[in-house]
mmCIF file of C-alpha atoms in Angstrom:
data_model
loop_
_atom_site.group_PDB
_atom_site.id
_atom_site.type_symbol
_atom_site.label_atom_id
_atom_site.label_comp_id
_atom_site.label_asym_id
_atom_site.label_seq_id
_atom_site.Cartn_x
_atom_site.Cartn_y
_atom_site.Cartn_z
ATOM 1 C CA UNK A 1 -21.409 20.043 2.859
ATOM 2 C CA UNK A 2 -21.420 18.851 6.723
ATOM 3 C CA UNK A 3 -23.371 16.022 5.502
ATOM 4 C CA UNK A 4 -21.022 14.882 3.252
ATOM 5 C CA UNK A 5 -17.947 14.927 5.712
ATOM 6 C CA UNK A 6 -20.014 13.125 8.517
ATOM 7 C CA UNK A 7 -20.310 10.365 5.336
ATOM 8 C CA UNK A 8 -16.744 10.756 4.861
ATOM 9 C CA UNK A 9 -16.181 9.712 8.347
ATOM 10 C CA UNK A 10 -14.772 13.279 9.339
ATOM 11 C CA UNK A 11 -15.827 13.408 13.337
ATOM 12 C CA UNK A 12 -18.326 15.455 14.199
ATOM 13 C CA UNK A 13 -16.263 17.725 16.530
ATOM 14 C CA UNK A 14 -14.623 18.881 13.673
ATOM 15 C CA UNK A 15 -17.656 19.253 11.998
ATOM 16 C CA UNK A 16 -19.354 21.375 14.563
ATOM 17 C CA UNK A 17 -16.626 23.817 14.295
ATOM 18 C CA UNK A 18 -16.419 24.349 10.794
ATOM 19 C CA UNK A 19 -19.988 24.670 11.270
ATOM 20 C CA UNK A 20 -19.756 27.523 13.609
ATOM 21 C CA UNK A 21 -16.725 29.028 11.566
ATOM 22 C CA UNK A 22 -18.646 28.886 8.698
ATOM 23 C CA UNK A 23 -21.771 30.575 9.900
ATOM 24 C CA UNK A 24 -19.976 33.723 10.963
ATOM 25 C CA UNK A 25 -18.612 34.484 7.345
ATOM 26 C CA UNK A 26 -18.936 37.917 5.686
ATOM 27 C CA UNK A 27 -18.241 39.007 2.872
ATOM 28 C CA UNK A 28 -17.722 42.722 1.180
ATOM 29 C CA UNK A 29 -16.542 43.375 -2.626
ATOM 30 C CA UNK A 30 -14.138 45.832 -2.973
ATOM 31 C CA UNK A 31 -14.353 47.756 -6.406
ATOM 32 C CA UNK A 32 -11.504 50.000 -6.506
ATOM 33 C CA UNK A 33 -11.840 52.430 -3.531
ATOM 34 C CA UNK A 34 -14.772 51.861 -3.244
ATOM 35 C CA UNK A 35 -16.274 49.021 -0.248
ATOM 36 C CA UNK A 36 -19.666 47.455 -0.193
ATOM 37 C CA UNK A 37 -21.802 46.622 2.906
ATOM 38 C CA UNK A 38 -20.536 43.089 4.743
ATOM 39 C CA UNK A 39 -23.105 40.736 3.668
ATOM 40 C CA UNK A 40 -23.357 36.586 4.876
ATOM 41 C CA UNK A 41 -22.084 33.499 2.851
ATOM 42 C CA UNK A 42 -24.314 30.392 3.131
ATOM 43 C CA UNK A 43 -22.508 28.243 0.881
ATOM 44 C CA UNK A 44 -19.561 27.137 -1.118
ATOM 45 C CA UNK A 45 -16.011 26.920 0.880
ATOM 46 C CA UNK A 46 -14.128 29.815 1.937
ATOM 47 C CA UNK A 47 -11.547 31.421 -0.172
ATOM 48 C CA UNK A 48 -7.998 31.188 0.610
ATOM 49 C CA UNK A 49 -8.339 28.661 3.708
ATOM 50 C CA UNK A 50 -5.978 25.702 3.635
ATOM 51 C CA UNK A 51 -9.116 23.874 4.452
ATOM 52 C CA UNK A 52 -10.676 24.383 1.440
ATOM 53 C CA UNK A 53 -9.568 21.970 -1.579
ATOM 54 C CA UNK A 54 -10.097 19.008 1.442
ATOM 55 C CA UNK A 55 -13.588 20.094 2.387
ATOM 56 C CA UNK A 56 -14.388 20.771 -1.340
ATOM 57 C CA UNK A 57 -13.119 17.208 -2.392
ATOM 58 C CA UNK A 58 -15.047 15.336 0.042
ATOM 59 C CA UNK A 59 -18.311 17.174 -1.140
ATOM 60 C CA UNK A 60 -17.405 16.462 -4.665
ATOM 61 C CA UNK A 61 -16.299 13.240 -4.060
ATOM 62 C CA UNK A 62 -20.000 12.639 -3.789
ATOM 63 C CA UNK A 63 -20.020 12.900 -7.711
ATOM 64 C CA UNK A 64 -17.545 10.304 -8.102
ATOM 65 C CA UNK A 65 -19.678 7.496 -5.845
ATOM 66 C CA UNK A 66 -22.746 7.774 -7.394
ATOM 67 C CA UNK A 67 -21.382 7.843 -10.818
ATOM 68 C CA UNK A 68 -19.262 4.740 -9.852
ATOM 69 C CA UNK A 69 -22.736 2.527 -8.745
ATOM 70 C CA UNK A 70 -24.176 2.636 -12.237
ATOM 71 C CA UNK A 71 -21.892 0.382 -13.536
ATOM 72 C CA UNK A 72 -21.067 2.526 -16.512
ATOM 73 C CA UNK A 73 -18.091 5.030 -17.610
ATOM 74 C CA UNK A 74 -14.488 3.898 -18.417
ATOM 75 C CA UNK A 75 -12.218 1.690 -16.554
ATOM 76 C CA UNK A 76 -8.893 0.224 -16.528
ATOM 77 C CA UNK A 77 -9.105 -3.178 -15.192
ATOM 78 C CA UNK A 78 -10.963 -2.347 -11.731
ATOM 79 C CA UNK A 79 -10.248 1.393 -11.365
ATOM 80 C CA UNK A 80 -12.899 3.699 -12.564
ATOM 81 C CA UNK A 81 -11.734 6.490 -14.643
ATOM 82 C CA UNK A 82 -15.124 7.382 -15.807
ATOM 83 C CA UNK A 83 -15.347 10.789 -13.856
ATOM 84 C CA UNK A 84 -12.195 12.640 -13.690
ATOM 85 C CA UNK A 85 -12.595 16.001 -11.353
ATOM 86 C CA UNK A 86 -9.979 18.856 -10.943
ATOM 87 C CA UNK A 87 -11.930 21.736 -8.647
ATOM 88 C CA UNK A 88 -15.523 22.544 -10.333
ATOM 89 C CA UNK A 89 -14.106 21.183 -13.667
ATOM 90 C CA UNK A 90 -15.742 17.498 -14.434
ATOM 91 C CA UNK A 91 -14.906 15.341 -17.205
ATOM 92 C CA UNK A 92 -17.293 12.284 -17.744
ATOM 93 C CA UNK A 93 -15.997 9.229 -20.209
ATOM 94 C CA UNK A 94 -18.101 6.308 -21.247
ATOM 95 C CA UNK A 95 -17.653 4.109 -24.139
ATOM 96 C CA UNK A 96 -21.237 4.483 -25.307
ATOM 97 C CA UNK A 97 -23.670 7.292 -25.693
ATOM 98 C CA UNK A 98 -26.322 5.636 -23.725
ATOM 99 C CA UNK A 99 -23.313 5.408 -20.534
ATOM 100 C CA UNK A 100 -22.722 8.858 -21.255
ATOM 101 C CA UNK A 101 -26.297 9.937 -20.882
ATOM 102 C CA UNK A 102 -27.264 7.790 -17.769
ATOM 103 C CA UNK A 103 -23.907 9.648 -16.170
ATOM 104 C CA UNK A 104 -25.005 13.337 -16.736
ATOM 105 C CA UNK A 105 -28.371 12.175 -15.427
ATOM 106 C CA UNK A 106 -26.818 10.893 -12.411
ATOM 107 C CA UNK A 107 -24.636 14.284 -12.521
ATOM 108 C CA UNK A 108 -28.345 16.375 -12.287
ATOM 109 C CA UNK A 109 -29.435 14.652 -9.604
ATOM 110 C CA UNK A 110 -26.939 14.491 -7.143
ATOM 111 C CA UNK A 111 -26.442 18.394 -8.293
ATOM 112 C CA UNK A 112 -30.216 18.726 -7.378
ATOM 113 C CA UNK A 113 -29.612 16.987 -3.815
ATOM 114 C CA UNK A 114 -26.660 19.249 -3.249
ATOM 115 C CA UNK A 115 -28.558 22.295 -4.127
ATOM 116 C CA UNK A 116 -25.685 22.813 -7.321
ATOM 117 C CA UNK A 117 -26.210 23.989 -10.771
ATOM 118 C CA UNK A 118 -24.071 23.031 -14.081
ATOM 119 C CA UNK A 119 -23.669 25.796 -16.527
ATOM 120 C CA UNK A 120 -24.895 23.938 -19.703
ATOM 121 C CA UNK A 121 -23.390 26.551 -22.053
ATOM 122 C CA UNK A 122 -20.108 25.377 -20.551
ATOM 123 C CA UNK A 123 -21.178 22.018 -21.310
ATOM 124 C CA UNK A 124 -19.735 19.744 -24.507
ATOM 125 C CA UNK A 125 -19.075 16.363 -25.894
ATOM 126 C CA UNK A 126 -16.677 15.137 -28.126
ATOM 127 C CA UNK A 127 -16.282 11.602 -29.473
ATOM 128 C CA UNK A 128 -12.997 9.635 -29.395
ATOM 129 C CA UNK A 129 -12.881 6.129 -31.561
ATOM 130 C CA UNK A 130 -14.705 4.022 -34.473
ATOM 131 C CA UNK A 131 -17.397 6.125 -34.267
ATOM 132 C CA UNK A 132 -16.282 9.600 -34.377
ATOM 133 C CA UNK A 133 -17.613 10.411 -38.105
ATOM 134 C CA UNK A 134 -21.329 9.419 -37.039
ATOM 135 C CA UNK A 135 -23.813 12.092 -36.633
ATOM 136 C CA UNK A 136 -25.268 11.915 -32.758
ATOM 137 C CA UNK A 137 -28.580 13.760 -31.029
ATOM 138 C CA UNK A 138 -26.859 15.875 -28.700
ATOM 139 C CA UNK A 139 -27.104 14.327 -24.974
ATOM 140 C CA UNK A 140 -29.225 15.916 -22.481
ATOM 141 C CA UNK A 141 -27.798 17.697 -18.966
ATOM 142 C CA UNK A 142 -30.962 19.137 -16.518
ATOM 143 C CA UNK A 143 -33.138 18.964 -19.266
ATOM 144 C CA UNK A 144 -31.015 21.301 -21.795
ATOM 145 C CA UNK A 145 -29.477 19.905 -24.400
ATOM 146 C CA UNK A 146 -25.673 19.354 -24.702
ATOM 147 C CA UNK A 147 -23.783 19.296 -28.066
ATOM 148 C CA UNK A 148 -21.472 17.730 -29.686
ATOM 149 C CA UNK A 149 -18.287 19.298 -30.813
ATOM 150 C CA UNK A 150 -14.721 18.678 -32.868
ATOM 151 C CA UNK A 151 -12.993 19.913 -30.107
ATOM 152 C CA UNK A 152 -13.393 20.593 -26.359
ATOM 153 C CA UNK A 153 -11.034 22.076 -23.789
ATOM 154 C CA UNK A 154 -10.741 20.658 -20.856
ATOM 155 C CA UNK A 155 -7.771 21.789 -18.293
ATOM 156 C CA UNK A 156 -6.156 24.222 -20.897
ATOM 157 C CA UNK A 157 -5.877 21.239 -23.680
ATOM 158 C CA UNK A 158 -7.720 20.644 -26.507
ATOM 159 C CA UNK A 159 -9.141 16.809 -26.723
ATOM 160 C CA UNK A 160 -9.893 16.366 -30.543
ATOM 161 C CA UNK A 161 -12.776 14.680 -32.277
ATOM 162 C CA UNK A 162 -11.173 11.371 -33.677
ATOM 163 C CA UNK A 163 -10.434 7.327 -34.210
ATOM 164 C CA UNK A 164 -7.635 7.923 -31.439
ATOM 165 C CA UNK A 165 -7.272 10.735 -28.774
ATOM 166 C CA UNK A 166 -5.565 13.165 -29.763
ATOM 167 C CA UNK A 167 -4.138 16.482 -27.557
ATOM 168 C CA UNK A 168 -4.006 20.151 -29.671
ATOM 169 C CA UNK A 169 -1.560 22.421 -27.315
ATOM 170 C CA UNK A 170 -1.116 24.711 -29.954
ATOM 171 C CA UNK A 171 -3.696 27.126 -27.934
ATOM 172 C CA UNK A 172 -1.639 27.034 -24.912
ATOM 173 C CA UNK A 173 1.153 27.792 -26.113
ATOM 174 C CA UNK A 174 0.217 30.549 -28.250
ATOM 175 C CA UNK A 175 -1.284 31.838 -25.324
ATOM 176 C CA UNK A 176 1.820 30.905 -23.089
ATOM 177 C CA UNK A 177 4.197 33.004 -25.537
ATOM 178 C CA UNK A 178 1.939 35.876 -25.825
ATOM 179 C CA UNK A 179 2.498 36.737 -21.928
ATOM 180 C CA UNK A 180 6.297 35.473 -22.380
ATOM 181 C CA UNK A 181 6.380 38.582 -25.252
ATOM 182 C CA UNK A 182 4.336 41.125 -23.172
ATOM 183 C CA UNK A 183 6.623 40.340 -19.814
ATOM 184 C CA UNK A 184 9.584 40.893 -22.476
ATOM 185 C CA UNK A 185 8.268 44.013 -24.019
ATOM 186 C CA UNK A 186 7.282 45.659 -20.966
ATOM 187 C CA UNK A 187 10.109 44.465 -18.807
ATOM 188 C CA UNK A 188 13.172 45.170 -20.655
ATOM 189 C CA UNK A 189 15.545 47.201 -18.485
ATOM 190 C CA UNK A 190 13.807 46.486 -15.063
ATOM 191 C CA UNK A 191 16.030 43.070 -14.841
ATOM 192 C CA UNK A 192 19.928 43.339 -15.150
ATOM 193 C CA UNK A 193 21.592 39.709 -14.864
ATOM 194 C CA UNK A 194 25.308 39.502 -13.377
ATOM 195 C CA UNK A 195 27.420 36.701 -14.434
#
């Protein structure tokens, strides 16, 4: 992580204090009542700082570069849109499936260099244009396969297998009126509106 904001240009000042902020974290779950012993955090950004999303996208942002120097992955006109990131959540788009693969093994090693793991089970592809009815070996992410799939959720939407891209938000909002209906049914009475 320091590495990465020295690359970004962050001076190292700063850098030497998060350095010493960060090496005096501790930690303790709380279950209940109950408290655990304080033990230390060597990695990942801390939770709840301000500080955090900015120090997490410069480390990520990593991702984005190297994918950007091979030269494959989508773009509009000049502007990459091959990787798009929101936190941990990565979404990789390539026209072909021999882009796609040279991407994820881009993704493994620059995971390996930053000492990160993907969770392969999490892991899917879905095809989007002519050839969406052809039958494709699944791709291949730290040496375990991923699969294809007719759907895949990315961000709370479901992108659909297809010819065109297509959005299912039928999920969402299923889900979206099932906690409208339990706020209703459990909070009728508690709110009295005045007009």
């Amino acid at each position: 992580m320091y590495k990465s904001l020295l690359d970004a240009g962050v001076p190292i000042i700063i850098v030497d204090v998060l350095c010493n902020w960060y090496n005096k974290l501790h930690y303790a779950v709380r279950w209940n009542t109950a408290l655990s012993a304080q033990f230390s955090v060597f990695s990942g950004v801390r939770q709840g700082s301000c500080l955090s999303p900015a120090i997490f996208n410069v480390f990520m942002n990593v991702f984005i570069k190297q994918l950007k120097q091979l030269g494959v992955g989508c773009y509009i006109s000049s502007l990459f849109l091959g990787c798009i990131l929101y936190a941990d959540d990565i979404l990789l788009l390539s026209p072909s499936v021999i882009g796609l693969q040279a991407m994820l093994d881009k993704c493994a090693e620059v995971a390996k260099v930053l000492l990160l793991e993907f969770n392969v089970e999490k892991s899917h592809c879905v095809v989007i244009g002519k050839k969406c009815a052809s039958n494709i070996a699944p791709m291949n992410l730290c040496g375990n396969p991923v699969e294809w799939r007719e759907s895949i959720k990315y961000l709370g939407v479901n992108l659909q297998r297809g010819s065109s891209i297509k959005f299912d938000i039928n999920p969402t909002k299923r889900a979206f009126y099932a906690a409208c209906n339990t706020i209703f049914l459990h909070g009728s009475g508690l709110i009295k509106l005045h007009c």
